[in-house]
Amino acid sequence: MLNVFLARWQFGITTVYHFLFVPLTIGLIFLVAVMETLYVLSGNEDYKRMTKFWGKLFLINFAVGVVTGIMQEFQFGMNWSSYSRFVGDVFGPPLAIEALAAFFLESTFVGVWLFGWDKLSPKMHALAAWLVAIGVSLSAVWILAANAFMQEPVGYVLHNGRAEMNNFWALIGNYQLWVEFPHVWFGALSTGAFFVTGVSAWYLVRKRNLEVFTRSFQIGVMFALVGSVLTVVLGHEQAQHLMVAQPMKMAASEALWNTSAYHAPWSIFAVIDGAHHVNPVDIKIPYVLSILAYNHTYGAVPGMNQIQALYQTRYGPGNYIPLVWVIYWSFRVMVVAGTLMVLLALYGVILTLKNRVSQHTLYLKWMVFAIALPYIGHTTGWIMTEMGRQPWVVMGLLRTNLGVSPTVTSAMVWTTLLGFGLIYLVMGIVDVYLFIYFIRKGPDLGEDPSEMDAKRMSALS
Amino acid sequence: MTLNVVWFVLIATLFTGFFVLEGFDYGVGILIPWMGQTDEQRRLLVNTIGPFWDANEVWLITAGGAMFAAFPNWYATLFSGFYMALFLLLLALIVRGVAFEFRSKLASSRWRQTWDWLLFTSSLLPPLLWGVAVANFMKGVPIDGRMEYAGTFWDLLSPYTVLGGLSLVLLSTLHGALYLSLRTDDALQATARETARRIGVLTSLVLLAFVVMSYYNTDMFIKAGVDPGAVPVLAGMSLLAVPFFIHWKRDGWAFFMTTLTIIFSSITVFLDMFPRVMISSLNANWSLTIFNAASGPYSLRVMTIVALTVLPIVLVYQAWTYWVFRHRLRIGGHLDY
């Protein structure tokens, strides 16, 4: 059991860490591609400086995203070999296609983009940025196709003691995928947009490089609004689908022990007693849970005790209730983060339309801190969706504790857990340091200063 | 059934592509602290592989993904069995990936030297580990009747397998030095040629020793017979041709020869293993093969269609990038990394 515990912590830590970098990669390259397209269309040098400034930050972030992603692909085999044997036939193909169709595209054209400024025509160069943007988004489609299978297995048969693919179109047509991917993608767009908006706000407060950062702020805040509104709307779609595919996760996210009334109220604050299956304190808003679950003011939502009884008859004895307080609170934190994002972005767009952004220093200062909101949303969202699926690693098919590698000892998992933890920590510190360094430095005027430094150094040596 | 063979060939191709492409950029990484006398020289060397290393590494990632999809048992046994080796490999790949991006971002010479040595170590470790792994693939490892690896990390290390690691490190370094002779000029180019000439001799000797030991440590002799056939002979001949091309200053040909050496050596290894993918040293019947380790026919068919559609496009645009960035880098020129 210690192995399962450690392997799960390793998966959790490395995945959450990886996903700190992924959304910014997806969101920021999209905005960089927009900026570069504006440069190509208008010929305005300010857009080129914006492209280079945000592009540099994109690359620093991208590097960490890439290297932590390699770890993701390898750890299924390393820590979860029984899982890999059981689902490889159907789970492996999306991963292989991700590498073939997405990793090659993004890694090749990120090199072309970075090194091609004076080798390619402006149009070809902008195309390279779009190809990277397409590559990273395609990558999200395929890895989420794999994840959607874990949430809602489709397109397979049980054969030879394992899950084998029997319908590829069902696998990529999985309804779960098409509520999950747009929610994640627009969340990623919001991450990039809030980053651009927040960093621009920092400059606007200091009245530095106004021409670059006024434009950046405008682009950023516009996409922040579009991104966050759609993230919320699509998240609602996903919640409704949970009612069909994973009602236990829905009930756990509400700490709903027993099936609700016909008009289900939504809990905003509960003290949860998991041992006795009761909530000593539970403050509720009428109707809202029915709206969340069915998009109507009516409809009863099944409770955990009832689903547990159902699952015991369906899957045999066992505890099918996940860790309720984690699911309950991560869902609420995500909802609050998303709501704040929508409100802040909306306010920013209104200020922009009235041309009064620069007067609202307090709002601009908030926006610097608001960079954190999408990160909080993503992290809690993933914790909810992955921990809410427990005890299953593949919903209804394979339990998490049966997925680990039988030959890997807990000492070995400890070693890698500490090793990766340490290197991730150091890398995170260096990454944030470089981010702050280049943000403070601002968009370059003329030649790249780091190159001038290098020349000065070589002249000295 | 034929699709199992197709996927064996595809995975062998991906690994071969990885050894050829990452081979030279590992070699460059290994050579950076030794060949670059000044910071600008070292920076220039990093930039010669700047546009390529990431896409080159994806050949390995794709090979891993393809193993997972086509031969899940191979993927599961190998990755859980060679656990600590893969841990070291991942640490190296993580450090290496950020080293390229971070190295020249700050002007401090301590910062840059630190990254240069990290780049060196993280470029040395992967070919060493893969060389050890390949030698183990050929020799066989303890795999039990449930397809699980029954040994420890230390069981993977023996004089023969370490020699395998050394062979791949040297071959990659030689390959990298020849690559540098194509991408630099003046003094650096001369240094690259001289380095290649020296390493070339050592590489040939170590590889010869490895081949001799392979006859004792693997079933190659039984399988291939006395005359090993054209492929290994071509591998040897292309390696022996390298010093002549260096002498004639035909750098492109010399680089092409090490490319052939790597391709033919890789084919030799995969031919020796076929149809096995993991050889059991405990019981020949417990070996993983392209049949008992494979996914079902439906999966293989889907994957074949996808791979044969996408891979040619990938090859075209990757080849195009090598054309775009074919120019030599010069001291004093613009450097992006």
mmCIF file with all atom_site columns, N, CA, C and O in Angstrom, chain B residues 290-331:
data_model
loop_
_atom_site.group_PDB
_atom_site.id
_atom_site.type_symbol
_atom_site.label_atom_id
_atom_site.label_alt_id
_atom_site.label_comp_id
_atom_site.label_asym_id
_atom_site.label_entity_id
_atom_site.label_seq_id
_atom_site.pdbx_PDB_ins_code
_atom_site.Cartn_x
_atom_site.Cartn_y
_atom_site.Cartn_z
_atom_site.occupancy
_atom_site.B_iso_or_equiv
_atom_site.pdbx_formal_charge
_atom_site.auth_seq_id
_atom_site.auth_comp_id
_atom_site.auth_asym_id
_atom_site.auth_atom_id
_atom_site.pdbx_PDB_model_num
ATOM 1   N N  . ILE B 1 290 ? 7.535  -9.726  -30.311 1.00 0.00 ? 290 ILE B N  1
ATOM 2   C CA . ILE B 1 290 ? 6.605  -8.805  -30.977 1.00 0.00 ? 290 ILE B CA 1
ATOM 3   C C  . ILE B 1 290 ? 5.187  -9.371  -30.986 1.00 0.00 ? 290 ILE B C  1
ATOM 4   O O  . ILE B 1 290 ? 4.261  -8.674  -31.384 1.00 0.00 ? 290 ILE B O  1
ATOM 5   N N  . PHE B 1 291 ? 5.017  -10.616 -30.545 1.00 0.00 ? 291 PHE B N  1
ATOM 6   C CA . PHE B 1 291 ? 3.673  -11.182 -30.493 1.00 0.00 ? 291 PHE B CA 1
ATOM 7   C C  . PHE B 1 291 ? 3.096  -11.137 -29.082 1.00 0.00 ? 291 PHE B C  1
ATOM 8   O O  . PHE B 1 291 ? 2.021  -10.586 -28.881 1.00 0.00 ? 291 PHE B O  1
ATOM 9   N N  . ASN B 1 292 ? 3.839  -11.661 -28.099 1.00 0.00 ? 292 ASN B N  1
ATOM 10  C CA . ASN B 1 292 ? 3.242  -11.694 -26.758 1.00 0.00 ? 292 ASN B CA 1
ATOM 11  C C  . ASN B 1 292 ? 3.283  -10.338 -26.053 1.00 0.00 ? 292 ASN B C  1
ATOM 12  O O  . ASN B 1 292 ? 2.651  -10.159 -25.024 1.00 0.00 ? 292 ASN B O  1
ATOM 13  N N  . ALA B 1 293 ? 4.033  -9.368  -26.602 1.00 0.00 ? 293 ALA B N  1
ATOM 14  C CA . ALA B 1 293 ? 4.068  -8.045  -25.968 1.00 0.00 ? 293 ALA B CA 1
ATOM 15  C C  . ALA B 1 293 ? 3.157  -7.048  -26.665 1.00 0.00 ? 293 ALA B C  1
ATOM 16  O O  . ALA B 1 293 ? 3.052  -5.895  -26.243 1.00 0.00 ? 293 ALA B O  1
ATOM 17  N N  . ALA B 1 294 ? 2.495  -7.477  -27.742 1.00 0.00 ? 294 ALA B N  1
ATOM 18  C CA . ALA B 1 294 ? 1.844  -6.514  -28.635 1.00 0.00 ? 294 ALA B CA 1
ATOM 19  C C  . ALA B 1 294 ? 0.426  -6.154  -28.240 1.00 0.00 ? 294 ALA B C  1
ATOM 20  O O  . ALA B 1 294 ? -0.255 -6.869  -27.508 1.00 0.00 ? 294 ALA B O  1
ATOM 21  N N  . SER B 1 295 ? -0.022 -5.037  -28.774 1.00 0.00 ? 295 SER B N  1
ATOM 22  C CA . SER B 1 295 ? -1.422 -4.659  -28.705 1.00 0.00 ? 295 SER B CA 1
ATOM 23  C C  . SER B 1 295 ? -2.205 -5.522  -29.678 1.00 0.00 ? 295 SER B C  1
ATOM 24  O O  . SER B 1 295 ? -1.633 -6.241  -30.491 1.00 0.00 ? 295 SER B O  1
ATOM 25  N N  . GLY B 1 296 ? -3.522 -5.414  -29.625 1.00 0.00 ? 296 GLY B N  1
ATOM 26  C CA . GLY B 1 296 ? -4.378 -6.188  -30.514 1.00 0.00 ? 296 GLY B CA 1
ATOM 27  C C  . GLY B 1 296 ? -4.285 -5.699  -31.950 1.00 0.00 ? 296 GLY B C  1
ATOM 28  O O  . GLY B 1 296 ? -3.788 -4.594  -32.207 1.00 0.00 ? 296 GLY B O  1
ATOM 29  N N  . PRO B 1 297 ? -4.756 -6.510  -32.897 1.00 0.00 ? 297 PRO B N  1
ATOM 30  C CA . PRO B 1 297 ? -4.644 -6.143  -34.314 1.00 0.00 ? 297 PRO B CA 1
ATOM 31  C C  . PRO B 1 297 ? -5.371 -4.846  -34.664 1.00 0.00 ? 297 PRO B C  1
ATOM 32  O O  . PRO B 1 297 ? -4.901 -4.092  -35.514 1.00 0.00 ? 297 PRO B O  1
ATOM 33  N N  . TYR B 1 298 ? -6.486 -4.570  -33.977 1.00 0.00 ? 298 TYR B N  1
ATOM 34  C CA . TYR B 1 298 ? -7.219 -3.338  -34.307 1.00 0.00 ? 298 TYR B CA 1
ATOM 35  C C  . TYR B 1 298 ? -6.379 -2.092  -34.005 1.00 0.00 ? 298 TYR B C  1
ATOM 36  O O  . TYR B 1 298 ? -6.209 -1.211  -34.842 1.00 0.00 ? 298 TYR B O  1
ATOM 37  N N  . SER B 1 299 ? -5.804 -2.076  -32.790 1.00 0.00 ? 299 SER B N  1
ATOM 38  C CA . SER B 1 299 ? -4.942 -0.955  -32.388 1.00 0.00 ? 299 SER B CA 1
ATOM 39  C C  . SER B 1 299 ? -3.783 -0.780  -33.344 1.00 0.00 ? 299 SER B C  1
ATOM 40  O O  . SER B 1 299 ? -3.449 0.334   -33.740 1.00 0.00 ? 299 SER B O  1
ATOM 41  N N  . LEU B 1 300 ? -3.160 -1.901  -33.682 1.00 0.00 ? 300 LEU B N  1
ATOM 42  C CA . LEU B 1 300 ? -1.994 -1.825  -34.550 1.00 0.00 ? 300 LEU B CA 1
ATOM 43  C C  . LEU B 1 300 ? -2.388 -1.270  -35.915 1.00 0.00 ? 300 LEU B C  1
ATOM 44  O O  . LEU B 1 300 ? -1.636 -0.490  -36.515 1.00 0.00 ? 300 LEU B O  1
ATOM 45  N N  . ARG B 1 301 ? -3.569 -1.655  -36.389 1.00 0.00 ? 301 ARG B N  1
ATOM 46  C CA . ARG B 1 301 ? -3.990 -1.168  -37.702 1.00 0.00 ? 301 ARG B CA 1
ATOM 47  C C  . ARG B 1 301 ? -4.234 0.349   -37.661 1.00 0.00 ? 301 ARG B C  1
ATOM 48  O O  . ARG B 1 301 ? -3.753 1.091   -38.511 1.00 0.00 ? 301 ARG B O  1
ATOM 49  N N  . VAL B 1 302 ? -4.945 0.798   -36.621 1.00 0.00 ? 302 VAL B N  1
ATOM 50  C CA . VAL B 1 302 ? -5.192 2.243   -36.478 1.00 0.00 ? 302 VAL B CA 1
ATOM 51  C C  . VAL B 1 302 ? -3.870 3.001   -36.417 1.00 0.00 ? 302 VAL B C  1
ATOM 52  O O  . VAL B 1 302 ? -3.654 3.998   -37.121 1.00 0.00 ? 302 VAL B O  1
ATOM 53  N N  . MET B 1 303 ? -2.967 2.497   -35.584 1.00 0.00 ? 303 MET B N  1
ATOM 54  C CA . MET B 1 303 ? -1.689 3.182   -35.396 1.00 0.00 ? 303 MET B CA 1
ATOM 55  C C  . MET B 1 303 ? -0.865 3.181   -36.678 1.00 0.00 ? 303 MET B C  1
ATOM 56  O O  . MET B 1 303 ? -0.128 4.127   -36.940 1.00 0.00 ? 303 MET B O  1
ATOM 57  N N  . THR B 1 304 ? -0.965 2.108   -37.438 1.00 0.00 ? 304 THR B N  1
ATOM 58  C CA . THR B 1 304 ? -0.212 2.042   -38.691 1.00 0.00 ? 304 THR B CA 1
ATOM 59  C C  . THR B 1 304 ? -0.692 3.132   -39.649 1.00 0.00 ? 304 THR B C  1
ATOM 60  O O  . THR B 1 304 ? 0.123  3.842   -40.247 1.00 0.00 ? 304 THR B O  1
ATOM 61  N N  . ILE B 1 305 ? -2.012 3.255   -39.756 1.00 0.00 ? 305 ILE B N  1
ATOM 62  C CA . ILE B 1 305 ? -2.554 4.280   -40.651 1.00 0.00 ? 305 ILE B CA 1
ATOM 63  C C  . ILE B 1 305 ? -2.087 5.667   -40.215 1.00 0.00 ? 305 ILE B C  1
ATOM 64  O O  . ILE B 1 305 ? -1.605 6.467   -41.019 1.00 0.00 ? 305 ILE B O  1
ATOM 65  N N  . VAL B 1 306 ? -2.191 5.931   -38.915 1.00 0.00 ? 306 VAL B N  1
ATOM 66  C CA . VAL B 1 306 ? -1.789 7.249   -38.415 1.00 0.00 ? 306 VAL B CA 1
ATOM 67  C C  . VAL B 1 306 ? -0.302 7.489   -38.663 1.00 0.00 ? 306 VAL B C  1
ATOM 68  O O  . VAL B 1 306 ? 0.101  8.524   -39.197 1.00 0.00 ? 306 VAL B O  1
ATOM 69  N N  . ALA B 1 307 ? 0.518  6.500   -38.306 1.00 0.00 ? 307 ALA B N  1
ATOM 70  C CA . ALA B 1 307 ? 1.969  6.703   -38.411 1.00 0.00 ? 307 ALA B CA 1
ATOM 71  C C  . ALA B 1 307 ? 2.401  6.879   -39.865 1.00 0.00 ? 307 ALA B C  1
ATOM 72  O O  . ALA B 1 307 ? 3.222  7.746   -40.167 1.00 0.00 ? 307 ALA B O  1
ATOM 73  N N  . LEU B 1 308 ? 1.847  6.077   -40.738 1.00 0.00 ? 308 LEU B N  1
ATOM 74  C CA . LEU B 1 308 ? 2.282  6.167   -42.130 1.00 0.00 ? 308 LEU B CA 1
ATOM 75  C C  . LEU B 1 308 ? 1.753  7.438   -42.804 1.00 0.00 ? 308 LEU B C  1
ATOM 76  O O  . LEU B 1 308 ? 2.283  7.878   -43.819 1.00 0.00 ? 308 LEU B O  1
ATOM 77  N N  . THR B 1 309 ? 0.728  8.053   -42.231 1.00 0.00 ? 309 THR B N  1
ATOM 78  C CA . THR B 1 309 ? 0.262  9.337   -42.753 1.00 0.00 ? 309 THR B CA 1
ATOM 79  C C  . THR B 1 309 ? 1.101  10.485  -42.213 1.00 0.00 ? 309 THR B C  1
ATOM 80  O O  . THR B 1 309 ? 1.495  11.388  -42.948 1.00 0.00 ? 309 THR B O  1
ATOM 81  N N  . VAL B 1 310 ? 1.359  10.440  -40.899 1.00 0.00 ? 310 VAL B N  1
ATOM 82  C CA . VAL B 1 310 ? 1.970  11.603  -40.254 1.00 0.00 ? 310 VAL B CA 1
ATOM 83  C C  . VAL B 1 310 ? 3.494  11.620  -40.399 1.00 0.00 ? 310 VAL B C  1
ATOM 84  O O  . VAL B 1 310 ? 4.089  12.667  -40.640 1.00 0.00 ? 310 VAL B O  1
ATOM 85  N N  . LEU B 1 311 ? 4.108  10.462  -40.259 1.00 0.00 ? 311 LEU B N  1
ATOM 86  C CA . LEU B 1 311 ? 5.576  10.426  -40.224 1.00 0.00 ? 311 LEU B CA 1
ATOM 87  C C  . LEU B 1 311 ? 6.231  11.036  -41.480 1.00 0.00 ? 311 LEU B C  1
ATOM 88  O O  . LEU B 1 311 ? 7.201  11.796  -41.349 1.00 0.00 ? 311 LEU B O  1
ATOM 89  N N  . PRO B 1 312 ? 5.735  10.751  -42.698 1.00 0.00 ? 312 PRO B N  1
ATOM 90  C CA . PRO B 1 312 ? 6.347  11.386  -43.872 1.00 0.00 ? 312 PRO B CA 1
ATOM 91  C C  . PRO B 1 312 ? 6.293  12.920  -43.821 1.00 0.00 ? 312 PRO B C  1
ATOM 92  O O  . PRO B 1 312 ? 7.267  13.588  -44.177 1.00 0.00 ? 312 PRO B O  1
ATOM 93  N N  . ILE B 1 313 ? 5.170  13.459  -43.308 1.00 0.00 ? 313 ILE B N  1
ATOM 94  C CA . ILE B 1 313 ? 5.064  14.922  -43.202 1.00 0.00 ? 313 ILE B CA 1
ATOM 95  C C  . ILE B 1 313 ? 6.109  15.445  -42.223 1.00 0.00 ? 313 ILE B C  1
ATOM 96  O O  . ILE B 1 313 ? 6.786  16.444  -42.467 1.00 0.00 ? 313 ILE B O  1
ATOM 97  N N  . VAL B 1 314 ? 6.246  14.729  -41.100 1.00 0.00 ? 314 VAL B N  1
ATOM 98  C CA . VAL B 1 314 ? 7.241  15.122  -40.102 1.00 0.00 ? 314 VAL B CA 1
ATOM 99  C C  . VAL B 1 314 ? 8.626  15.136  -40.725 1.00 0.00 ? 314 VAL B C  1
ATOM 100 O O  . VAL B 1 314 ? 9.406  16.080  -40.541 1.00 0.00 ? 314 VAL B O  1
ATOM 101 N N  . LEU B 1 315 ? 8.935  14.080  -41.481 1.00 0.00 ? 315 LEU B N  1
ATOM 102 C CA . LEU B 1 315 ? 10.266 13.995  -42.106 1.00 0.00 ? 315 LEU B CA 1
ATOM 103 C C  . LEU B 1 315 ? 10.492 15.167  -43.047 1.00 0.00 ? 315 LEU B C  1
ATOM 104 O O  . LEU B 1 315 ? 11.577 15.751  -43.056 1.00 0.00 ? 315 LEU B O  1
ATOM 105 N N  . VAL B 1 316 ? 9.460  15.557  -43.787 1.00 0.00 ? 316 VAL B N  1
ATOM 106 C CA . VAL B 1 316 ? 9.619  16.670  -44.725 1.00 0.00 ? 316 VAL B CA 1
ATOM 107 C C  . VAL B 1 316 ? 9.905  17.964  -43.968 1.00 0.00 ? 316 VAL B C  1
ATOM 108 O O  . VAL B 1 316 ? 10.863 18.670  -44.270 1.00 0.00 ? 316 VAL B O  1
ATOM 109 N N  . TYR B 1 317 ? 9.096  18.282  -42.940 1.00 0.00 ? 317 TYR B N  1
ATOM 110 C CA . TYR B 1 317 ? 9.365  19.576  -42.314 1.00 0.00 ? 317 TYR B CA 1
ATOM 111 C C  . TYR B 1 317 ? 10.619 19.584  -41.451 1.00 0.00 ? 317 TYR B C  1
ATOM 112 O O  . TYR B 1 317 ? 11.276 20.612  -41.332 1.00 0.00 ? 317 TYR B O  1
ATOM 113 N N  . GLN B 1 318 ? 10.982 18.408  -40.907 1.00 0.00 ? 318 GLN B N  1
ATOM 114 C CA . GLN B 1 318 ? 12.262 18.394  -40.177 1.00 0.00 ? 318 GLN B CA 1
ATOM 115 C C  . GLN B 1 318 ? 13.434 18.574  -41.128 1.00 0.00 ? 318 GLN B C  1
ATOM 116 O O  . GLN B 1 318 ? 14.360 19.322  -40.837 1.00 0.00 ? 318 GLN B O  1
ATOM 117 N N  . ALA B 1 319 ? 13.368 17.905  -42.261 1.00 0.00 ? 319 ALA B N  1
ATOM 118 C CA . ALA B 1 319 ? 14.439 18.058  -43.247 1.00 0.00 ? 319 ALA B CA 1
ATOM 119 C C  . ALA B 1 319 ? 14.518 19.517  -43.694 1.00 0.00 ? 319 ALA B C  1
ATOM 120 O O  . ALA B 1 319 ? 15.615 20.078  -43.843 1.00 0.00 ? 319 ALA B O  1
ATOM 121 N N  . TRP B 1 320 ? 13.369 20.147  -43.869 1.00 0.00 ? 320 TRP B N  1
ATOM 122 C CA . TRP B 1 320 ? 13.332 21.549  -44.271 1.00 0.00 ? 320 TRP B CA 1
ATOM 123 C C  . TRP B 1 320 ? 14.070 22.433  -43.255 1.00 0.00 ? 320 TRP B C  1
ATOM 124 O O  . TRP B 1 320 ? 14.807 23.342  -43.620 1.00 0.00 ? 320 TRP B O  1
ATOM 125 N N  . THR B 1 321 ? 13.886 22.148  -41.934 1.00 0.00 ? 321 THR B N  1
ATOM 126 C CA . THR B 1 321 ? 14.568 22.992  -40.937 1.00 0.00 ? 321 THR B CA 1
ATOM 127 C C  . THR B 1 321 ? 16.080 22.828  -41.033 1.00 0.00 ? 321 THR B C  1
ATOM 128 O O  . THR B 1 321 ? 16.817 23.779  -40.838 1.00 0.00 ? 321 THR B O  1
ATOM 129 N N  . TYR B 1 322 ? 16.534 21.614  -41.377 1.00 0.00 ? 322 TYR B N  1
ATOM 130 C CA . TYR B 1 322 ? 17.988 21.437  -41.529 1.00 0.00 ? 322 TYR B CA 1
ATOM 131 C C  . TYR B 1 322 ? 18.491 22.244  -42.714 1.00 0.00 ? 322 TYR B C  1
ATOM 132 O O  . TYR B 1 322 ? 19.630 22.703  -42.734 1.00 0.00 ? 322 TYR B O  1
ATOM 133 N N  . TRP B 1 323 ? 17.627 22.442  -43.728 1.00 0.00 ? 323 TRP B N  1
ATOM 134 C CA . TRP B 1 323 ? 17.983 23.258  -44.876 1.00 0.00 ? 323 TRP B CA 1
ATOM 135 C C  . TRP B 1 323 ? 18.007 24.742  -44.483 1.00 0.00 ? 323 TRP B C  1
ATOM 136 O O  . TRP B 1 323 ? 18.958 25.460  -44.806 1.00 0.00 ? 323 TRP B O  1
ATOM 137 N N  . VAL B 1 324 ? 17.002 25.194  -43.742 1.00 0.00 ? 324 VAL B N  1
ATOM 138 C CA . VAL B 1 324 ? 16.926 26.604  -43.337 1.00 0.00 ? 324 VAL B CA 1
ATOM 139 C C  . VAL B 1 324 ? 18.143 26.983  -42.490 1.00 0.00 ? 324 VAL B C  1
ATOM 140 O O  . VAL B 1 324 ? 18.719 28.049  -42.666 1.00 0.00 ? 324 VAL B O  1
ATOM 141 N N  . PHE B 1 325 ? 18.523 26.095  -41.586 1.00 0.00 ? 325 PHE B N  1
ATOM 142 C CA . PHE B 1 325 ? 19.625 26.415  -40.676 1.00 0.00 ? 325 PHE B CA 1
ATOM 143 C C  . PHE B 1 325 ? 20.908 25.689  -41.069 1.00 0.00 ? 325 PHE B C  1
ATOM 144 O O  . PHE B 1 325 ? 21.596 25.144  -40.224 1.00 0.00 ? 325 PHE B O  1
ATOM 145 N N  . ARG B 1 326 ? 21.201 25.672  -42.370 1.00 0.00 ? 326 ARG B N  1
ATOM 146 C CA . ARG B 1 326 ? 22.370 24.929  -42.819 1.00 0.00 ? 326 ARG B CA 1
ATOM 147 C C  . ARG B 1 326 ? 23.650 25.750  -42.716 1.00 0.00 ? 326 ARG B C  1
ATOM 148 O O  . ARG B 1 326 ? 24.748 25.219  -42.790 1.00 0.00 ? 326 ARG B O  1
ATOM 149 N N  . HIS B 1 327 ? 23.539 27.068  -42.535 1.00 0.00 ? 327 HIS B N  1
ATOM 150 C CA . HIS B 1 327 ? 24.719 27.929  -42.621 1.00 0.00 ? 327 HIS B CA 1
ATOM 151 C C  . HIS B 1 327 ? 25.650 27.740  -41.430 1.00 0.00 ? 327 HIS B C  1
ATOM 152 O O  . HIS B 1 327 ? 25.216 27.428  -40.336 1.00 0.00 ? 327 HIS B O  1
ATOM 153 N N  . ARG B 1 328 ? 26.928 27.979  -41.701 1.00 0.00 ? 328 ARG B N  1
ATOM 154 C CA . ARG B 1 328 ? 27.908 27.915  -40.609 1.00 0.00 ? 328 ARG B CA 1
ATOM 155 C C  . ARG B 1 328 ? 27.734 29.105  -39.684 1.00 0.00 ? 328 ARG B C  1
ATOM 156 O O  . ARG B 1 328 ? 27.393 30.198  -40.125 1.00 0.00 ? 328 ARG B O  1
ATOM 157 N N  . LEU B 1 329 ? 27.986 28.879  -38.386 1.00 0.00 ? 329 LEU B N  1
ATOM 158 C CA . LEU B 1 329 ? 27.915 29.982  -37.430 1.00 0.00 ? 329 LEU B CA 1
ATOM 159 C C  . LEU B 1 329 ? 29.310 30.578  -37.278 1.00 0.00 ? 329 LEU B C  1
ATOM 160 O O  . LEU B 1 329 ? 30.300 29.851  -37.206 1.00 0.00 ? 329 LEU B O  1
ATOM 161 N N  . ARG B 1 330 ? 29.351 31.890  -37.230 1.00 0.00 ? 330 ARG B N  1
ATOM 162 C CA . ARG B 1 330 ? 30.640 32.576  -37.139 1.00 0.00 ? 330 ARG B CA 1
ATOM 163 C C  . ARG B 1 330 ? 30.739 33.379  -35.850 1.00 0.00 ? 330 ARG B C  1
ATOM 164 O O  . ARG B 1 330 ? 29.758 33.939  -35.380 1.00 0.00 ? 330 ARG B O  1
ATOM 165 N N  . ILE B 1 331 ? 31.960 33.433  -35.313 1.00 0.00 ? 331 ILE B N  1
ATOM 166 C CA . ILE B 1 331 ? 32.230 34.261  -34.148 1.00 0.00 ? 331 ILE B CA 1
ATOM 167 C C  . ILE B 1 331 ? 31.912 35.720  -34.511 1.00 0.00 ? 331 ILE B C  1
ATOM 168 O O  . ILE B 1 331 ? 32.302 36.198  -35.563 1.00 0.00 ? 331 ILE B O  1
#
